[in-house]
GROMACS .gro file of N, CA and C in nm:
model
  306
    1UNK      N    1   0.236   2.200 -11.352
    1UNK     CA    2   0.207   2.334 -11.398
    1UNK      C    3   0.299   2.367 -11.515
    2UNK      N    4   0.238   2.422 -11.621
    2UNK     CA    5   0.359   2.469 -11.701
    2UNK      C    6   0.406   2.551 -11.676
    3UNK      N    7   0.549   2.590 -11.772
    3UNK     CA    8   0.607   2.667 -11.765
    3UNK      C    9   0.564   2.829 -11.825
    4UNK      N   10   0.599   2.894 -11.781
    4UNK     CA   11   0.538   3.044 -11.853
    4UNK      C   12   0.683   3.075 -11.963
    5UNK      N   13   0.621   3.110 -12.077
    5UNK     CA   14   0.695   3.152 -12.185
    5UNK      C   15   0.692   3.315 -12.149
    6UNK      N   16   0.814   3.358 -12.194
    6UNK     CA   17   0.895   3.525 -12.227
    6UNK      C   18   0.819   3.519 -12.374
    7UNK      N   19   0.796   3.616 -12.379
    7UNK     CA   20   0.737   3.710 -12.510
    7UNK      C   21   0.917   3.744 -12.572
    8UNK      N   22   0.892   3.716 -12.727
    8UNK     CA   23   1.006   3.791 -12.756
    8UNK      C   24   0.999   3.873 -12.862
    9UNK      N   25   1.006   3.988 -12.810
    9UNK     CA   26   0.966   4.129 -12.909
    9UNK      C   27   1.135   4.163 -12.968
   10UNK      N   28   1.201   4.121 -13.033
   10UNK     CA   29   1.364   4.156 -13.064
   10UNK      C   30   1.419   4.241 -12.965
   11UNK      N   31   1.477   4.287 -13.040
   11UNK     CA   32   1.619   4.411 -12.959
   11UNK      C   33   1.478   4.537 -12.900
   12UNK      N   34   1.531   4.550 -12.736
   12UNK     CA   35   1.462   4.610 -12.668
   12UNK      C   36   1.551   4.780 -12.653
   13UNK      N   37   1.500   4.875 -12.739
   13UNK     CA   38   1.578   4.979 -12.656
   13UNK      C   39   1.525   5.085 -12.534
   14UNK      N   40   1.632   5.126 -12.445
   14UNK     CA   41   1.599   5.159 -12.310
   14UNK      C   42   1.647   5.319 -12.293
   15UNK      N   43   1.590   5.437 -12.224
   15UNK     CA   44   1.635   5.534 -12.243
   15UNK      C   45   1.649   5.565 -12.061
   16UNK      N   46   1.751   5.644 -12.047
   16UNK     CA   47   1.716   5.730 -11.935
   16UNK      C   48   1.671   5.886 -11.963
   17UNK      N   49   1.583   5.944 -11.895
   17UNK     CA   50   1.573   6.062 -11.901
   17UNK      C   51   1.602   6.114 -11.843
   18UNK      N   52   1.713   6.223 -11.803
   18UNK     CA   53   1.768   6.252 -11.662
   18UNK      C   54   1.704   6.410 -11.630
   19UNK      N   55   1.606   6.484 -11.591
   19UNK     CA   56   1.559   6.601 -11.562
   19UNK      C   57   1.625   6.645 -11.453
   20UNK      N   58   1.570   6.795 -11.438
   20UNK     CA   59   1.644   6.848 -11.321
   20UNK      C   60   1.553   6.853 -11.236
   21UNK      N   61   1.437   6.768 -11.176
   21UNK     CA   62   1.351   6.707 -11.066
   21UNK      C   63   1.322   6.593 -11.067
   22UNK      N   64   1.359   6.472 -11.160
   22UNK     CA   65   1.342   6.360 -11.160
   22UNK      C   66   1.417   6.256 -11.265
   23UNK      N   67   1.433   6.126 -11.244
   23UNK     CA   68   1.503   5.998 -11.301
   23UNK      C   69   1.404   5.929 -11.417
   24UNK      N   70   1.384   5.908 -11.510
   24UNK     CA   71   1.331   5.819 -11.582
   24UNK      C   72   1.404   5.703 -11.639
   25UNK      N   73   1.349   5.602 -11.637
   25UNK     CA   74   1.416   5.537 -11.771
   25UNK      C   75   1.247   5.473 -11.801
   26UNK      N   76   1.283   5.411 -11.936
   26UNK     CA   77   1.164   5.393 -12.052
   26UNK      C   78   1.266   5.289 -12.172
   27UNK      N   79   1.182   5.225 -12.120
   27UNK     CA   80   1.237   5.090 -12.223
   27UNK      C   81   1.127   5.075 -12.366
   28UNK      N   82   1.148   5.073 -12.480
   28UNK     CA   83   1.044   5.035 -12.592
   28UNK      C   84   1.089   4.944 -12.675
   29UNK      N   85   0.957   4.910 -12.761
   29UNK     CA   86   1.028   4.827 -12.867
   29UNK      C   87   1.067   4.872 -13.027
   30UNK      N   88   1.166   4.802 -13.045
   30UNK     CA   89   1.266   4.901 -13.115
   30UNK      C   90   1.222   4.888 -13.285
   31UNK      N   91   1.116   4.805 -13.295
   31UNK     CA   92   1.086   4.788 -13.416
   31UNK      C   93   0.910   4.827 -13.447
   32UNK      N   94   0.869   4.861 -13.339
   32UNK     CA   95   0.745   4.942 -13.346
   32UNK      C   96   0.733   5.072 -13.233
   33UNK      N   97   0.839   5.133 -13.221
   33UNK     CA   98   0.837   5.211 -13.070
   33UNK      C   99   0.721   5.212 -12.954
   34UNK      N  100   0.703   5.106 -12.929
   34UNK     CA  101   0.606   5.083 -12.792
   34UNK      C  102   0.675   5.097 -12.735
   35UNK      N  103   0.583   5.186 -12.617
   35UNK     CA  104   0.639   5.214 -12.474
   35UNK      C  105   0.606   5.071 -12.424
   36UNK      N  106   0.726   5.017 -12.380
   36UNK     CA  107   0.688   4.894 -12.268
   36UNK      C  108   0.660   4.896 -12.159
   37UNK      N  109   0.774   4.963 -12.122
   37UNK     CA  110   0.768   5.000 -11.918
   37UNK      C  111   0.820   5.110 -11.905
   38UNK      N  112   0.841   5.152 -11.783
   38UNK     CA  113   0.912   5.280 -11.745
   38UNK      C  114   0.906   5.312 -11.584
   39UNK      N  115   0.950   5.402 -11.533
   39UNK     CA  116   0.988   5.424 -11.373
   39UNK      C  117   1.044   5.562 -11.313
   40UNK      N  118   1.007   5.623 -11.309
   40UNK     CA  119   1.017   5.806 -11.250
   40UNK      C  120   1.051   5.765 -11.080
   41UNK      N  121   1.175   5.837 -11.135
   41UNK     CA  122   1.203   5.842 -10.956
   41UNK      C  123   1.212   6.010 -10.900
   42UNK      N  124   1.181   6.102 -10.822
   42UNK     CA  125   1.202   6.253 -10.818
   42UNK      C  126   1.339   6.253 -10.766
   43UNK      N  127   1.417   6.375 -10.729
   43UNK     CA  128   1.534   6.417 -10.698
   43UNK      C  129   1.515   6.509 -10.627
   44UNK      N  130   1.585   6.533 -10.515
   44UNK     CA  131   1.582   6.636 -10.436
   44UNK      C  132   1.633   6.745 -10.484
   45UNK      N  133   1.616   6.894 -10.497
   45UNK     CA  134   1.670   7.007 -10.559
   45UNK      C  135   1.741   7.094 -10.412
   46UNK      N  136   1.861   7.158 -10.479
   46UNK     CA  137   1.849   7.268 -10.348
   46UNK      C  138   1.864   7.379 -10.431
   47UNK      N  139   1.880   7.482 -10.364
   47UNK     CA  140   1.874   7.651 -10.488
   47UNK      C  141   2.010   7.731 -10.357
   48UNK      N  142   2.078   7.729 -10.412
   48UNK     CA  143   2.225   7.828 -10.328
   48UNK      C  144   2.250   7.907 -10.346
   49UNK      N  145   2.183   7.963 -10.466
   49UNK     CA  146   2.111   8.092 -10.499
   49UNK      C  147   2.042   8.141 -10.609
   50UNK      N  148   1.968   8.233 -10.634
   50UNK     CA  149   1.886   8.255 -10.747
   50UNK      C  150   1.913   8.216 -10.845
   51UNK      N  151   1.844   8.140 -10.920
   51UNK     CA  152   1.832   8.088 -11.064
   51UNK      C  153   1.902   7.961 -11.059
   52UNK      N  154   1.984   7.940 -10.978
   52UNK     CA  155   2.081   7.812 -10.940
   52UNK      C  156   1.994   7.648 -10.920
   53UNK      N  157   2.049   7.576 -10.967
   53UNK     CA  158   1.972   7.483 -10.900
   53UNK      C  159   2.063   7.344 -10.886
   54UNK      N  160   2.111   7.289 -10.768
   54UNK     CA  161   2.210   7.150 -10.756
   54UNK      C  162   2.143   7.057 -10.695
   55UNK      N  163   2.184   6.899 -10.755
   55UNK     CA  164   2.144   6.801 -10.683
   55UNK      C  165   2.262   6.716 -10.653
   56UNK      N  166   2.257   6.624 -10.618
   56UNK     CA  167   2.358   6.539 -10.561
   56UNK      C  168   2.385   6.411 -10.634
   57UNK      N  169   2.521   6.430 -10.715
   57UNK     CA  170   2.542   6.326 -10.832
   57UNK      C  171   2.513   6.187 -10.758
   58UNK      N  172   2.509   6.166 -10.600
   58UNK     CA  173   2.521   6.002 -10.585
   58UNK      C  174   2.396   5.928 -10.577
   59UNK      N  175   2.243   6.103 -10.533
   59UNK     CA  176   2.173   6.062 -10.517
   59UNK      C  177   2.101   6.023 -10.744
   60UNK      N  178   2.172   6.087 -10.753
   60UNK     CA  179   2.104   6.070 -10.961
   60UNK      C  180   2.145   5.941 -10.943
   61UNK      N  181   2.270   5.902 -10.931
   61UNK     CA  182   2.330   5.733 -10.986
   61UNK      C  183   2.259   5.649 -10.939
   62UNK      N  184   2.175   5.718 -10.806
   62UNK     CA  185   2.081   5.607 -10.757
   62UNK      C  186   1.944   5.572 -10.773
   63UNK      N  187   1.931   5.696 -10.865
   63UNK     CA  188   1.780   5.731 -10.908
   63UNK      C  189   1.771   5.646 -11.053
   64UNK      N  190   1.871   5.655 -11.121
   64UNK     CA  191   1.898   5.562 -11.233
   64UNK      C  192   1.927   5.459 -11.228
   65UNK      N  193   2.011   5.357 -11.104
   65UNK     CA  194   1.982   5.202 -11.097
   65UNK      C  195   1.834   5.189 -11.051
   66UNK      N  196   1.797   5.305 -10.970
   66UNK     CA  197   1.609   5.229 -10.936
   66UNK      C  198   1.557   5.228 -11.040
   67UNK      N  199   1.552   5.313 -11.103
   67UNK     CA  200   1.460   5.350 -11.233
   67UNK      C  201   1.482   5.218 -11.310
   68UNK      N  202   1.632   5.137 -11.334
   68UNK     CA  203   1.651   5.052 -11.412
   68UNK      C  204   1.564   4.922 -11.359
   69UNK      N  205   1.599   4.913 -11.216
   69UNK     CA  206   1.562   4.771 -11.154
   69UNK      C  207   1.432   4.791 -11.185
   70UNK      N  208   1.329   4.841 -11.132
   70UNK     CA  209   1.170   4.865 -11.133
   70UNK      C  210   1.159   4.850 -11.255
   71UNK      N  211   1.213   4.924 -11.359
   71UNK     CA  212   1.140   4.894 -11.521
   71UNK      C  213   1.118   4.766 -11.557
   72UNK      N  214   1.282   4.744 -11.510
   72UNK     CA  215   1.307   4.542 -11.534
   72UNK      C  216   1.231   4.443 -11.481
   73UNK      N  217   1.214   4.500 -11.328
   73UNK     CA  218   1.114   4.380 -11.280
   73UNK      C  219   0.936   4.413 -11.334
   74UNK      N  220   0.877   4.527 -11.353
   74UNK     CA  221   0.801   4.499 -11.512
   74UNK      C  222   0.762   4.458 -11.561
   75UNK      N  223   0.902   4.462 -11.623
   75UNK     CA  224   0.885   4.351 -11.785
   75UNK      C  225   0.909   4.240 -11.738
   76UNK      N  226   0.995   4.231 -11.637
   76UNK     CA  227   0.992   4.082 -11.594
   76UNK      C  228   0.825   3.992 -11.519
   77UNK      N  229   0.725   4.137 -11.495
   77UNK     CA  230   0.582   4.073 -11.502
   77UNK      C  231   0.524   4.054 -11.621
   78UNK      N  232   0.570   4.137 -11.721
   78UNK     CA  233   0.498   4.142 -11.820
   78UNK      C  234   0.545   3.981 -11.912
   79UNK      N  235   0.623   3.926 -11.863
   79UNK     CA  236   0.717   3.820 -11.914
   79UNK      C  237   0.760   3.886 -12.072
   80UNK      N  238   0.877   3.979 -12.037
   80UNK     CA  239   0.920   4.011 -12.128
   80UNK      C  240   1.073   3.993 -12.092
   81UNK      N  241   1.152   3.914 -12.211
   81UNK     CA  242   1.273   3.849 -12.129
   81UNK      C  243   1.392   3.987 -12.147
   82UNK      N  244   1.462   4.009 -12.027
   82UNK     CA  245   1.568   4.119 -12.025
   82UNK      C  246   1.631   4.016 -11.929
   83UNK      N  247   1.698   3.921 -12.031
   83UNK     CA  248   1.811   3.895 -11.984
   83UNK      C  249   1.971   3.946 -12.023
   84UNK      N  250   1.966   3.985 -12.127
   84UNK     CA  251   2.095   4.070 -12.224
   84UNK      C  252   2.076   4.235 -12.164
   85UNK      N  253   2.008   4.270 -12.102
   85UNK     CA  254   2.080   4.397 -12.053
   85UNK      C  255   2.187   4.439 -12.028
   86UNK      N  256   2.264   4.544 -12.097
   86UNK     CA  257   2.396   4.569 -12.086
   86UNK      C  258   2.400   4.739 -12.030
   87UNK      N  259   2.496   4.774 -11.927
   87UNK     CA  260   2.462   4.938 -11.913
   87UNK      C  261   2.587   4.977 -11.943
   88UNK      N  262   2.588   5.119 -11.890
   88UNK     CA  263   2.780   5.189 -11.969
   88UNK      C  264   2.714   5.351 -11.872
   89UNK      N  265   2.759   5.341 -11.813
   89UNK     CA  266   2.803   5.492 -11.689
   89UNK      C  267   2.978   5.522 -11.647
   90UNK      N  268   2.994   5.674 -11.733
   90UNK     CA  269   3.079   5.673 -11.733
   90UNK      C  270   3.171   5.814 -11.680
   91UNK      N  271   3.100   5.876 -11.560
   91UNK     CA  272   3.091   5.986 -11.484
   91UNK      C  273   3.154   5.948 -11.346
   92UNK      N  274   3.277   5.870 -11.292
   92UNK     CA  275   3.228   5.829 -11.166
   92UNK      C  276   3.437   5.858 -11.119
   93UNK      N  277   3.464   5.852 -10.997
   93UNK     CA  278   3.620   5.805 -10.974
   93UNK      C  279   3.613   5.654 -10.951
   94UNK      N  280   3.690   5.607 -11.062
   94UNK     CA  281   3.728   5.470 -11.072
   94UNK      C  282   3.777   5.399 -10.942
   95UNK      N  283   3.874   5.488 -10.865
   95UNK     CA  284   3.953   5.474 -10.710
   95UNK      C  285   3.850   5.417 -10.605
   96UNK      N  286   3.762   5.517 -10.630
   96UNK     CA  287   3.628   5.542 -10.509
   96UNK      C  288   3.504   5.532 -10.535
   97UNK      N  289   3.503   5.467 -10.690
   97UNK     CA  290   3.380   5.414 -10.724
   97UNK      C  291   3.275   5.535 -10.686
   98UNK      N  292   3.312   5.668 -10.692
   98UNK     CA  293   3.166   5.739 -10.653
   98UNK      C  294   3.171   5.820 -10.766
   99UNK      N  295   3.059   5.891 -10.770
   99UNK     CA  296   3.029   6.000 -10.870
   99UNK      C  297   3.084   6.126 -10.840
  100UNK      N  298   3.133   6.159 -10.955
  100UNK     CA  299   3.135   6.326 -10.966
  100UNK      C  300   3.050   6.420 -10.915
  101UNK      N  301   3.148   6.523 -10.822
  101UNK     CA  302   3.029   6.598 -10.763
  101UNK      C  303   3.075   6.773 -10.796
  102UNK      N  304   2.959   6.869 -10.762
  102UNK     CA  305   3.045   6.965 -10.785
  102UNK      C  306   3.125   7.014 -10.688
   0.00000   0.00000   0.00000
């Protein structure tokens, strides 16, 4: 059987969208902006009082590695190679490895 070839479309750029009901990220290509892939995850809201609205920083950090993995595996159907993915999150206690909360 052969081997399956990766498509190689250059430098891939990747966005998160972070809303205040849901996670996106959206990967395109960076030299014709095609949407490639993408992955919406929702967020739980609570309201503590009028007009207010909080979610829970550990559940976002986790809404944004899903969002990442799912996009990736994707493109990884679409045989689009993301092997150079690099990320940078920089909200968290270094000590306790968790996120900032309010």
């Amino acid at each position: 059987m052969a081997a399956t070839k990766k498509a190689v479309l250059g430098p891939l750029v990747g966005a998160v969208d972070q809303g205040t009901s849901s996670t996106r990220f959206l990967v395109f290509n960076s030299k014709t902006a095609e949407l490639l892939s993408h992955h919406q995850v929702e967020i739980k809201q609570e309201f503590p009082r009028e007009g207010w609205v909080e979610q829970d920083p550990k559940e976002i950090l986790n809404s944004v590695y899903e969002c990442v993995e799912k996009t990736c595996e994707k493109l990884g159907q679409l045989n689009i190679d993301i092997s150079n993915i690099k990320d940078n999150l920089a909200c968290y206690f270094r000590e306790k490895v968790e996120a900032l909360g309010p």
